[in-house]
Each structure stands twice: as C-alpha cells, then as structure tokens.
CSV table of C-alpha atoms in Angstrom, one decimal:
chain,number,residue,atom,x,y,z
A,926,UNK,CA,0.0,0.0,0.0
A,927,UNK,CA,1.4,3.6,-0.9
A,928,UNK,CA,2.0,6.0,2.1
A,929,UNK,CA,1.2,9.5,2.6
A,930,UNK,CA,5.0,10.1,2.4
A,931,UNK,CA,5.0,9.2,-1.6
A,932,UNK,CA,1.3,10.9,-2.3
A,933,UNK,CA,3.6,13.9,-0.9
A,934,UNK,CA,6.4,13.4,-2.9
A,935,UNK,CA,4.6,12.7,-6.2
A,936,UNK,CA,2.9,15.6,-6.0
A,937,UNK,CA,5.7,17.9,-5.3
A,938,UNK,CA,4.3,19.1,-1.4
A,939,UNK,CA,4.5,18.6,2.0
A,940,UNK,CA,3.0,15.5,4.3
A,941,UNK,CA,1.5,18.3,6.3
A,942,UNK,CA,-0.5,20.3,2.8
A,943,UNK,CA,-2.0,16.0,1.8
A,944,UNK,CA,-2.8,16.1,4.8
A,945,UNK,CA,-4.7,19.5,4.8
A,946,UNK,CA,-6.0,18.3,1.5
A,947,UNK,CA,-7.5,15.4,3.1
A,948,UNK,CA,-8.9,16.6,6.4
A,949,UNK,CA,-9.4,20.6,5.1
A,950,UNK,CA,-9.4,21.2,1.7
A,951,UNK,CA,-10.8,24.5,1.8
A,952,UNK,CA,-7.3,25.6,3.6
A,953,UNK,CA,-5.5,24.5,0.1
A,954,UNK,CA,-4.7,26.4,-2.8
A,955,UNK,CA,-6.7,24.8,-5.8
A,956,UNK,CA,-4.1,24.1,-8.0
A,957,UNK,CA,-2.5,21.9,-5.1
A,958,UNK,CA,-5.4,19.7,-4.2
A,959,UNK,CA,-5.9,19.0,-7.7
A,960,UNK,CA,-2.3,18.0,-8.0
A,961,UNK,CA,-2.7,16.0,-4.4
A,962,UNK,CA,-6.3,14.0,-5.5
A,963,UNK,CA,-4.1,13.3,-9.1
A,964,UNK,CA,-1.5,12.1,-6.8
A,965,UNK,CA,-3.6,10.1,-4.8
A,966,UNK,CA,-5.8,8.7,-7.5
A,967,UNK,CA,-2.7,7.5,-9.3
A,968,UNK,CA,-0.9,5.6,-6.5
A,969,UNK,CA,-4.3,4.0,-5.1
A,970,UNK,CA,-3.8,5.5,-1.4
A,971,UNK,CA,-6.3,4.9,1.1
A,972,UNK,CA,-5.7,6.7,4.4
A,973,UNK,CA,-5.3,4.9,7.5
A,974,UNK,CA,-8.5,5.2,9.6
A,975,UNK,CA,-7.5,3.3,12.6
A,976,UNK,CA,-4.4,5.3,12.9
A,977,UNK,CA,-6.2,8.9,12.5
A,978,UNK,CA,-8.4,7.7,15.0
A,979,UNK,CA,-5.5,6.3,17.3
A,980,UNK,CA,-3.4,9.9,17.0
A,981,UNK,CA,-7.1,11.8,17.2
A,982,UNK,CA,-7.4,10.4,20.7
A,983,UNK,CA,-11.1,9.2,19.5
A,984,UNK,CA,-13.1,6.8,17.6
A,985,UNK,CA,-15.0,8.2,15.0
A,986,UNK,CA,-18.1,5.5,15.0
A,987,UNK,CA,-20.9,5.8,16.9
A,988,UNK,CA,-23.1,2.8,18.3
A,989,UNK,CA,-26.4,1.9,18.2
A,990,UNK,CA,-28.4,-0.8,20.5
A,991,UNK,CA,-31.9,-0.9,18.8
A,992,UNK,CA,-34.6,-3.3,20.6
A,993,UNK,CA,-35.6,-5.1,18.3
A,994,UNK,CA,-34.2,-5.3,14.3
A,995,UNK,CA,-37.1,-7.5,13.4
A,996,UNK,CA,-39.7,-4.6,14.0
A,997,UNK,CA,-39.3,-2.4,10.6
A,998,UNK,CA,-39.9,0.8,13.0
A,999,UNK,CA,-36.2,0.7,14.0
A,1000,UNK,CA,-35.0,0.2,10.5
A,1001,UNK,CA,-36.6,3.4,9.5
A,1002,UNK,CA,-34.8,5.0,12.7
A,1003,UNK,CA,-31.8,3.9,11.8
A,1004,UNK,CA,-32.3,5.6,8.1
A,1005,UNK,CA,-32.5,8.5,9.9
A,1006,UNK,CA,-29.6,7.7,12.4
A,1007,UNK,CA,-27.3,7.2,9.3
A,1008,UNK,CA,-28.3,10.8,7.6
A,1009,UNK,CA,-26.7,12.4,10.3
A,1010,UNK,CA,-23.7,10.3,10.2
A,1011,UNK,CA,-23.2,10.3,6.6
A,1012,UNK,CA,-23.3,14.4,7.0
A,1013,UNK,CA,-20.7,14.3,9.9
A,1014,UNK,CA,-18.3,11.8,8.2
A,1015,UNK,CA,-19.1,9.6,11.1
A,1016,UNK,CA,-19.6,5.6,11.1
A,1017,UNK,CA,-22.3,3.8,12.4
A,1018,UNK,CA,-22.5,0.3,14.0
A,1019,UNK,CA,-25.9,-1.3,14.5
A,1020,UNK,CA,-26.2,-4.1,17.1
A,1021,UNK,CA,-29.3,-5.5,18.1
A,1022,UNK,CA,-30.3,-6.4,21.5
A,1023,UNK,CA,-33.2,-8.1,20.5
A,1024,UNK,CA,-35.4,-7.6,23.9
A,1025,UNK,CA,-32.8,-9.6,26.1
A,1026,UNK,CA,-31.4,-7.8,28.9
A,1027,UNK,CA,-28.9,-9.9,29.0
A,1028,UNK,CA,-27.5,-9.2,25.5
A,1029,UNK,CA,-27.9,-5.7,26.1
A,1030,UNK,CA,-25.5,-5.7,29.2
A,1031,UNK,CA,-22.6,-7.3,27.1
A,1032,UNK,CA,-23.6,-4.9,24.2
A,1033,UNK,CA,-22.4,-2.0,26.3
A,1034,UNK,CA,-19.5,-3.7,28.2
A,1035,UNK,CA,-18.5,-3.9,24.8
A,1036,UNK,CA,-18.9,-0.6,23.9
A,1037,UNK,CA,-17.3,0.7,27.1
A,1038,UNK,CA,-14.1,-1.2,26.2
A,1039,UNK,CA,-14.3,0.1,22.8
A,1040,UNK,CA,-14.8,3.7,23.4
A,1041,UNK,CA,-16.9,4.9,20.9
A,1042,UNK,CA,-17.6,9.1,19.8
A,1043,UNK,CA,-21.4,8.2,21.1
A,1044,UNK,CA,-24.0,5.6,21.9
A,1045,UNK,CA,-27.9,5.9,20.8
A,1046,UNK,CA,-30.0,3.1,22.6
A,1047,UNK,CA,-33.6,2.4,23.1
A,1048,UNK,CA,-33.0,0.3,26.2
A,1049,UNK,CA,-34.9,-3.1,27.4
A,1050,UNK,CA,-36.7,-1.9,30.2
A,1051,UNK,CA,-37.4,1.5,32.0
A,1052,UNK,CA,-34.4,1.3,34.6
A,1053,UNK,CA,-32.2,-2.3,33.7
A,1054,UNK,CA,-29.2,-0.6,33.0
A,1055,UNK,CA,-29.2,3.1,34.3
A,1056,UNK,CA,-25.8,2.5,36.1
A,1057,UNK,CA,-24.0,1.6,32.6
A,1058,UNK,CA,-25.1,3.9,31.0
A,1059,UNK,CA,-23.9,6.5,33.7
A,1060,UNK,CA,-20.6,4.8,33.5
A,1061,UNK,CA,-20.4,5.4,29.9
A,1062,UNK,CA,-21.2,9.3,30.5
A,1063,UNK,CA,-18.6,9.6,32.9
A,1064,UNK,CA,-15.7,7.8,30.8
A,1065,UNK,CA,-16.6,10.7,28.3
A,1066,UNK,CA,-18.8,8.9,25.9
A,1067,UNK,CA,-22.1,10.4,25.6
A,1068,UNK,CA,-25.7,8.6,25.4
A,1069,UNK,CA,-28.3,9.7,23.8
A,1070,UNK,CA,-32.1,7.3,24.7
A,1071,UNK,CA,-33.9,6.6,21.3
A,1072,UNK,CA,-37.7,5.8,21.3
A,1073,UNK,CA,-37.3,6.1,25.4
A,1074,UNK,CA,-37.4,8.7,27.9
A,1075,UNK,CA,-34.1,9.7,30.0
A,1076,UNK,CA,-33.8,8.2,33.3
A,1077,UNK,CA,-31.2,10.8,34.4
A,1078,UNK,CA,-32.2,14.3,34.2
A,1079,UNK,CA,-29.0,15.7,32.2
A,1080,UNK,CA,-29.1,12.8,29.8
A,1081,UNK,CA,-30.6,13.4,26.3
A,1082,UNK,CA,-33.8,11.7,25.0
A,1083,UNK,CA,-35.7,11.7,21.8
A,1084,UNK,CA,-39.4,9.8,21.7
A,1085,UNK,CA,-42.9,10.2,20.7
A,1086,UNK,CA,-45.9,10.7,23.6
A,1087,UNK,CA,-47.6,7.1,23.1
A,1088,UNK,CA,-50.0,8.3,25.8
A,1089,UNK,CA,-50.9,10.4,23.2
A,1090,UNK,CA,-50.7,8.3,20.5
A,1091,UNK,CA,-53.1,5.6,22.7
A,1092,UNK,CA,-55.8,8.5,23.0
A,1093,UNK,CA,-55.6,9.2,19.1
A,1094,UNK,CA,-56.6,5.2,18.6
A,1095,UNK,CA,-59.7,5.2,20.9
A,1096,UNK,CA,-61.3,9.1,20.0
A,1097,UNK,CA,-60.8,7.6,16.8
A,1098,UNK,CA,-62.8,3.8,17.1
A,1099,UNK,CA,-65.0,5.7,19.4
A,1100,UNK,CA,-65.9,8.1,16.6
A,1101,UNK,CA,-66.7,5.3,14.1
A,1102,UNK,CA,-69.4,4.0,17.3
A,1103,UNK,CA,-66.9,1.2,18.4
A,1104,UNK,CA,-67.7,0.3,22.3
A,1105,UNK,CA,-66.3,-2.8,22.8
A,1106,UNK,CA,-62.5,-2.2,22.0
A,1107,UNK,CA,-59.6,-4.7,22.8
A,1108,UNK,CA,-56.1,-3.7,23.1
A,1109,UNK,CA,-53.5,-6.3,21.7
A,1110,UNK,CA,-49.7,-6.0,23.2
A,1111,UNK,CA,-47.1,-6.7,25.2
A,1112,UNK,CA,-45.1,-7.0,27.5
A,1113,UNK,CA,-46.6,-4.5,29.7
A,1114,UNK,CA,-42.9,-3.9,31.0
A,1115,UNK,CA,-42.0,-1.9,28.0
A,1116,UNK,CA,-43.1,1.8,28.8
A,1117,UNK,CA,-44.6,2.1,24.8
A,1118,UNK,CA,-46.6,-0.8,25.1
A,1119,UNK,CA,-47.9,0.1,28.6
A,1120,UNK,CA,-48.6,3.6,27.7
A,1121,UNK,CA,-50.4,3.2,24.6
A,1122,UNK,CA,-52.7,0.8,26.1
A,1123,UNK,CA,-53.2,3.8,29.0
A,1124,UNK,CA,-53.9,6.6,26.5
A,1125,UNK,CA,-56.5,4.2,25.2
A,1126,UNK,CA,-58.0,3.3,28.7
A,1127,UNK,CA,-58.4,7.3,29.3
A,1128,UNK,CA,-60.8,8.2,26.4
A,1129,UNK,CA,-63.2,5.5,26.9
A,1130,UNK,CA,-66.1,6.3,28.6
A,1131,UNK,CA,-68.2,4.3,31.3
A,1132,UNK,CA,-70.1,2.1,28.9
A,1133,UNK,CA,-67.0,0.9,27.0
A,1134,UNK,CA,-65.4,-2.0,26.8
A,1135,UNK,CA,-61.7,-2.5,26.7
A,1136,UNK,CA,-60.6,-6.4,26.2
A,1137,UNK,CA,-56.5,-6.7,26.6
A,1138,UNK,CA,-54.8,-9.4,25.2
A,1139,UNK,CA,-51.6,-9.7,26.6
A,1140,UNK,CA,-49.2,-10.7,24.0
A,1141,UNK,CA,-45.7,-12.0,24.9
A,1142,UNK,CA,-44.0,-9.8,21.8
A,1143,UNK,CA,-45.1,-7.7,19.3
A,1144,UNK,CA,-44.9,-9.6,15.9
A,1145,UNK,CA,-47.1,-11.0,13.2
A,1146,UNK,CA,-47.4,-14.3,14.8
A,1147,UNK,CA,-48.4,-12.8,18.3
A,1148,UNK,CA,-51.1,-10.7,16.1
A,1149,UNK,CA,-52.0,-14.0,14.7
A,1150,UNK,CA,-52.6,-15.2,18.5
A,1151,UNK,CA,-54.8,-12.1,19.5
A,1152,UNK,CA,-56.9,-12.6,16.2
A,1153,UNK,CA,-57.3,-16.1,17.6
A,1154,UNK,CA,-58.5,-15.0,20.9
A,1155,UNK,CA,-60.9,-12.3,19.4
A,1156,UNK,CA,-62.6,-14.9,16.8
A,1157,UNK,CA,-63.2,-17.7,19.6
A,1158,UNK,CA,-65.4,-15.1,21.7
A,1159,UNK,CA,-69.2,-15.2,20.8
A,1160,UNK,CA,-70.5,-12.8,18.8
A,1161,UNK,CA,-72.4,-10.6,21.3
A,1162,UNK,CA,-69.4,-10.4,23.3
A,1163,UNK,CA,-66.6,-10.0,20.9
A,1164,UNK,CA,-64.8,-6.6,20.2
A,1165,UNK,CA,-65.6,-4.9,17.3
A,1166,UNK,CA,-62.4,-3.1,17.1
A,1167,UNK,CA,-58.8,-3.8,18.4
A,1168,UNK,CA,-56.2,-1.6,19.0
A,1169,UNK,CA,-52.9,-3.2,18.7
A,1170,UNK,CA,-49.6,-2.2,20.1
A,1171,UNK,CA,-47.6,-2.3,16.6
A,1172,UNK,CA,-48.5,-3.1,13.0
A,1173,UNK,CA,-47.1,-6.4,12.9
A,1174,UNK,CA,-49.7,-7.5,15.2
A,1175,UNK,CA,-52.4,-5.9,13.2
A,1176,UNK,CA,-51.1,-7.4,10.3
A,1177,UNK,CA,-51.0,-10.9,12.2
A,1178,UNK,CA,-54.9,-9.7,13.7
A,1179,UNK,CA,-55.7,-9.5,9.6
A,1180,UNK,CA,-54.6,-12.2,8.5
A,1181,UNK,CA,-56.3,-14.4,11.1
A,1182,UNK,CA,-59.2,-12.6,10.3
A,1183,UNK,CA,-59.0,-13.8,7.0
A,1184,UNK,CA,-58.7,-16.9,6.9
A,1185,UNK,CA,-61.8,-17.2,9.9
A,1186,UNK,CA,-63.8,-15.5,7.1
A,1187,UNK,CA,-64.3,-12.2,9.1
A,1188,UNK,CA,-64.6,-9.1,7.5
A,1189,UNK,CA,-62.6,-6.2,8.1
A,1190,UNK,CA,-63.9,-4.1,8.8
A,1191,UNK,CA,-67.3,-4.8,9.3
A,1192,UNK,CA,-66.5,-8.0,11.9
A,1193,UNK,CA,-63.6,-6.5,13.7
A,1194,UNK,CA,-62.3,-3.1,13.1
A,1195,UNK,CA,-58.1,-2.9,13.1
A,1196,UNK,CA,-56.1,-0.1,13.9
A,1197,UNK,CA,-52.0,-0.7,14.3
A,1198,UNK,CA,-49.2,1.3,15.4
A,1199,UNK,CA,-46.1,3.4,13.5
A,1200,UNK,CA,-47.3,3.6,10.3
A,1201,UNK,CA,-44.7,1.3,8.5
A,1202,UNK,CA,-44.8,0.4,4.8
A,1203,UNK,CA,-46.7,-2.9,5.2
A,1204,UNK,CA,-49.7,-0.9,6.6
A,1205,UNK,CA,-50.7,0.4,4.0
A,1206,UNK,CA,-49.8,-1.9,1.6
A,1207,UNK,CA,-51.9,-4.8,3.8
A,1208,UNK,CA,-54.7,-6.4,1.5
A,1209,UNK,CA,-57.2,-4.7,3.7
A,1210,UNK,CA,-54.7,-1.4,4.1
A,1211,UNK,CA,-54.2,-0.4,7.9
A,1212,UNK,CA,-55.0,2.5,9.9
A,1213,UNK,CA,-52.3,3.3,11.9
A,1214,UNK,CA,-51.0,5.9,14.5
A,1215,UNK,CA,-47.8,7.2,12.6
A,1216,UNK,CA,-44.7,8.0,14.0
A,1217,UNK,CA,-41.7,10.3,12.5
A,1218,UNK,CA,-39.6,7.2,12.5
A,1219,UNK,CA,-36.6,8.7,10.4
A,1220,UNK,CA,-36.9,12.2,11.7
A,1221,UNK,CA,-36.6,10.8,15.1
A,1222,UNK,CA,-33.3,8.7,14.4
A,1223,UNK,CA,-31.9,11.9,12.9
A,1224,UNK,CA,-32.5,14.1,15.7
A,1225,UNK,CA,-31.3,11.7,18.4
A,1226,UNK,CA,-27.9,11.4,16.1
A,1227,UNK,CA,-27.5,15.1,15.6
A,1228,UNK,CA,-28.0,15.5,19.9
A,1229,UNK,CA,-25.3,13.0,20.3
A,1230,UNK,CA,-22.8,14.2,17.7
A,1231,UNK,CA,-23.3,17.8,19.0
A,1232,UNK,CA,-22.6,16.6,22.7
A,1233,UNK,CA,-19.6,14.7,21.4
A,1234,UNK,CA,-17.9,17.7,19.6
A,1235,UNK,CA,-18.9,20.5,21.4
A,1236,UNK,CA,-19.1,19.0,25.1
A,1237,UNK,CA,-19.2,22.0,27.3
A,1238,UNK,CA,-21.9,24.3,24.9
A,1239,UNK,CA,-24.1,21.2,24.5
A,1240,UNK,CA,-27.2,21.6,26.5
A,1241,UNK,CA,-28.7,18.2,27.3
A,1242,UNK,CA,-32.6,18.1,25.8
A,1243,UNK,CA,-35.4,15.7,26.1
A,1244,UNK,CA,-37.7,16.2,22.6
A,1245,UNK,CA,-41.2,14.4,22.2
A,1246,UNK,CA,-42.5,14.2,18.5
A,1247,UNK,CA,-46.2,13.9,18.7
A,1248,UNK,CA,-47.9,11.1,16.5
A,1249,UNK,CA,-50.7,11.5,14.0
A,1250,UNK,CA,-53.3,9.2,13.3
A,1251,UNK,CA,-53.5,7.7,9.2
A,1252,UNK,CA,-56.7,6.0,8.7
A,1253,UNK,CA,-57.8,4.1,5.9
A,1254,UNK,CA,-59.7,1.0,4.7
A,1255,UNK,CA,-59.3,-1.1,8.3
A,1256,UNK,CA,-61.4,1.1,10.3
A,1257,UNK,CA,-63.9,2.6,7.5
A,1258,UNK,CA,-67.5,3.4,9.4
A,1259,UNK,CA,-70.0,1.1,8.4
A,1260,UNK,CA,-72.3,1.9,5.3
C-alpha cells in the first residue's frame, strides 16, 4: 500500500498540505489539491482510519443498541440515524439487543471497552441498566435514549408521547361507534406498550369496553394469536375493534381474520401502530397511529454528535415528537 509520504512526494508538497487536502481542503490552494487527489488517484492511497483515529485520541463510530431489528420501525430509525452520520463523516455500528437484557448488558461492556464518539440506545426496560449507562457518561462517551425517555435528568432523550398516540386510537374507534375495544400488546414492561394501552384506557367512557390481550411480543405471529382469541369469543361479546400495540400485530390480527372469514372491517375493526410500509400496503390497508420514525433517528444522532464535539456548549434536551393518526380501509364506518 502507498504512504502519505510518496502521495507527498509525487505531488511535489509537504506530508503536512496532503494532509490538509484530506482533512481541510478549503485551507489548500486549488491548484495543489488538484495536483494531491491526481496524486492520490494514481498511486491508489487509502488513508489509515485506525491510525487517524488512534493519533485523534477518538473513535470516530458511533453505536447503536436498537430493541428489536425484526420490527421495521427501527430500520426506519436507523435511516435517519445514518443521515446524520453520513453528513458528519461519522460511522455507524448497528447491534441489536433483540429484547434480552442480558445481550444488552454485554452490548455496552462492549462498547465501554471500545470507546466509541457516542452511543444511541432504546433500552430493554425502564431502569435495567441506568448505572452503565452512567458509567459510559462519565468515561466521556455520551448517550443519547432513542424511542425512550431519559432516566437521568442531564441525559438526552428523543421519543414520541404514546399516551398520546393511545388516546388518538380510541377518540378515533369511538368516533366510528366502536364500544367494545380490545387492546393487543405486550409486554406491559415496555413503557410504549404500557402507555399506549393507558392513552387508550383514558378516552373510553363508562359504557365501554376494553378487552386486553396480553401478548408476549409484538410480531405477526403474536397478532396472529390475539386474532385467535378475538374470533373464539361469541359474537355478542366479541370486540368490534382492536387496537394493537404495533403493525405487525395488526397485520397478524388481519390475516387471522381472514382466513376465519371475518370481515374487516365490518366483523372486527383494526387499527395498528407506527405507520410502516406494510400498513398500507396490507390487502385490507391499515389504519395506523404514525410515528416520524426517520426524523426521530436523525434528531437523536445530531443531539449525540453535538454533545460529542462541542461537550461544554451542549445543553442536554429531552424532545417528544407527537404522532398522528393515518386511517384508511381497516377502520372505514360502516355503510
């Protein structure tokens, strides 16, 4: 591999104006950096990424601990996650705790040991692992909580209100004359779940009805579970409408419904959670509460980098999106 040492000579300059050329062009004549980047094109020189890093004092990758890579939410976070990066010449490593505390404690040993500019992370559970992430903060690596609220009061935190988002779901059934409303999610130890079926709860009135199927995990074949439970009730006491904690269980609620021969959304009225691509692309297409999934990756990325680069300006921040509510053919009033 060529060194920096011949781009230099080949191109007639100093190690010190390549290497202004490739950290800060705009402090280079432009004659020069066009006879550096000739120089460098021609002798196929890659610079040494470990070793700026190394003589930098500081890793220029930041890590991200998603719950759950299954759930198409957090892919469209981390779109928004890798924006910001991409703008910042920063590189991003993904790892996926997958809902196990467990994993998630090794996850951050991990990253304590390697030191990275910044960790975003939607944790497992409200408070599991508040005092490793304090030990991050105070090695110098900052932590920025995803889809989660802060636990410490100087930490940073990007999420949307899902008390909100569960009160959007039932003023809308109720407005399309549903009473008897079930709520499909779990596990009730995840503050989303927990708090969506709450916002729910609050809006409906003293004649309601509010089933909850408690679901083990939020995926197509738990939705195919609840549909299950819903169908085997008798007709006079079945929900007309079901609120489910994401889309994948909605979608799972649908397709049980379909092969039981109930219509949606005459029999059972379905309304899902984030608003991903498969919702509205569902044979019956899904109402959904909507979530600005990329727009919230990006803005928990740009919080960390900022803390990372300008430490002592940075102000620590806690931002709430709100959600909005997309309705289509799954809830339609009858008639």
């Amino acid at each position: 591999m060529s060194s920096i040492k011949e781009v230099a000579r080949l191109a007639g300059v100093s190690v010190g104006t390549v290497s202004n050329v490739l950290n800060r062009p705009e402090a280079v004549a432009p004659d020069t950096r066009r006879r550096v980047r000739a120089a460098i094109e021609r002798l196929g020189y890659v610079r040494n990424g470990s070793a700026r890093q190394l003589r930098a004092g500081r890793s220029r990758t930041i890590g991200v601990v998603a719950l759950d890579l299954g759930n198409p939410f957090f892919i469209d976070v981390l779109r928004g996650v890798e924006t910001a990066a991409q703008q910042a010449d920063v590189t991003v490593m993904v790892f996926n705790s997958n809902k196990d505390a467990a994993r998630e404690a090794g996850l951050l040993d991990t990253f304590e040991e390697q030191r990275p500019l910044g960790l975003l992370i939607t944790p497992v559970n409200d408070s599991g692992e508040e005092e490793r992430l304090r030990r991050l903060v105070s090695r110098g690596i900052p932590v920025v909580q995803f889809d989660s609220s802060a636990r410490h009061s100087s930490g940073c935190a990007v999420a949307v209100d899902d008390l909100l988002g569960g009160r959007l779901a039932g003023l809308h059934l109720r407005e399309r004359g549903h009473r008897r409303i079930a709520f499909a999610g779990g596990p009730f130890t995840v503050r989303q779940v927990r708090e969506r079926r709450d916002g729910l709860a609050s809006v409906l009135g003293p004649d309601d009805t509010l089933t909850v199927i408690t679901l083990p995990d939020l995926t197509v074949a738990t939705g195919r579970a609840a549909g299950q439970q819903i169908a085997a009730l008798p007709p006079g006491e079945r929900p007309t409408a079901v609120f489910c904690a994401n889309d994948l269980v909605s979608i799972g609620v649908l397709q049980e419904m379909t092969l039981r021969g109930l219509r949606v959304p005459a029999d059972l009225a379905i309304l899902g959670y984030d608003d991903i691509d498969f919702a509205a692309a569902a044979a019956v297409p899904l109402s959904s509460i909507r979530q600005p999934r990329e727009q919230l990756g990006r803005t928990a990325a740009l919080l960390l980098l900022e803390e990372a680069n300008r430490p002592d300006d940075h102000e620590h921040r806690q931002i709430i999106f709100q959600p909005d509510l997309v309705a289509r053919t799954s809830t339609d009033a009858p008639g």
